[in-house]
Amino acid sequence: MPTHNALSPSLLLTLAFALMLALHLLVQMWLNTRQVRHVAQHRHQVPAAFAHRIALAAHQKAADYTLAKARFGLVHMAWGAVVLLGWTLLGGLDALHAGLLQFMAPGLGQQLALLAAFALISGALDLPFSIYQTFVLEARFGFNKSTPALWLADLCKSTLLAAAIGLPIAWAILWCMQATGSLWWLWAWGFWTAFQLLLMWVFPSFIAPLFNKFEPLTDAPLQARVTQLMQRCGFAAKGLFVMDGSRRSAHANAYFTGFGTSKRVVFYDTLLQQLNADEVEAVLAHELGHFKHQHITKRMLGMFAASLLGFALLGWVSQQAWFYAGLGVTPSVALAFGQPTDQPGLALLLFVLALPVFTFWLSPLVAHFSRRDEFEADAYAMAQADGGALASALLKLYQDNASTLTPDPVYARYYYSHPPAVERLARMPAPATPHPVSAA
């Protein structure tokens, strides 16, 4: 009889994972290299469409900031690939699991400890990059306003908050994986979805104030104007708040947060300092456009659908011995007898680590739909407010946030969730009053 030298499923997974990880890294490096080259080539001249509104010094600052972030990103992504390889094919996760078993009996407690230890070690491995980004890169361009004491306080708060929220959720999912039968993934998905909705509801009132101060908007004319705009658009919010964003960064923003009756409008104090009343109204109208077109609801439903598929896939692969062996982990003995895995924490971590490697090619598609939504929100804003004021506000924000006006087109198509400035402003009327050329 002829013999077949077919590769085992675990070896096939190992090869596929290694190949996709290498491909992912090469694509990211290629895109970042394109971005660096394109921005550097256009650094010495302001695009013609902005020549009378943006100073050369401001354009060059944006280019230098973009180049610094891209080069930093190359190092960070290479480090991330090395760490991912260490956790999986090189046996790091398996070693951590075995080490914990030396001190703890097998069970949900040990698996929960595995998740916690993984999170702490991963955070520690990424800590130098976070420090560099905040205190070197952002500080170099004048954006960082945080002090080491404030940064450390934020780190402690976020770690404690992650433990207080994350550990109970993780325990519930691990319990579902072992105690609710073959359809555990459906129960876990239902719990996860309910938690996400609850988090959206409690975040504005209970979590965000742990990190920032939120005070009611006291500018009476602006408050009246914003209220009238929201009434015209049929939007109800619990309140209008100003956040002390300048405490940590010079970047400006505005956003809606909350769910149901807890919805609120939040302005960064830096935004109110940079924009006039017409521009603030136009920016808010853009955000209202997302609600009018139900972009938020659609994204939320898409996220829930994707998470359902993810849990279903996890429900299948967690019962396959080749899934563990192929990603550098010793499979559970229970799997050989057709029993539910007694390593739910390992299954969850492996899945979370491996999935992005196989789905990175979806990024351009997600970015495409996001840019489409931004164009729709811009069109709505121009119908509800002054289109020239929206263009003026965007120009100020591009300049104040040092956003490059000359990104590489391929890079932008792959990564940008918002359209590049040239494309976005081409659909808007010119500002009612010329935007002053500034070297800031």
PDB file of C-alpha atoms in Angstrom, residues 112 115-116 162-172:
ATOM      1  CA  LEU A 112      -7.580  32.714  36.412  1.00  0.00           C
ATOM      2  CA  LEU A 115      -4.720  35.145  32.854  1.00  0.00           C
ATOM      3  CA  ALA A 116      -3.672  37.623  35.541  1.00  0.00           C
ATOM      4  CA  ALA A 162      -8.574  46.146  35.192  1.00  0.00           C
ATOM      5  CA  ALA A 163      -8.285  43.669  38.052  1.00  0.00           C
ATOM      6  CA  ALA A 164     -11.557  44.746  39.675  1.00  0.00           C
ATOM      7  CA  ILE A 165     -13.488  44.480  36.403  1.00  0.00           C
ATOM      8  CA  GLY A 166     -11.489  42.003  34.381  1.00  0.00           C
ATOM      9  CA  LEU A 167     -11.001  39.202  36.894  1.00  0.00           C
ATOM     10  CA  PRO A 168     -14.734  38.648  37.609  1.00  0.00           C
ATOM     11  CA  ILE A 169     -15.501  38.731  33.882  1.00  0.00           C
ATOM     12  CA  ALA A 170     -12.674  36.329  33.130  1.00  0.00           C
ATOM     13  CA  TRP A 171     -13.866  33.995  35.898  1.00  0.00           C
ATOM     14  CA  ALA A 172     -17.411  34.019  34.483  1.00  0.00           C
TER      15      ALA A 172
END
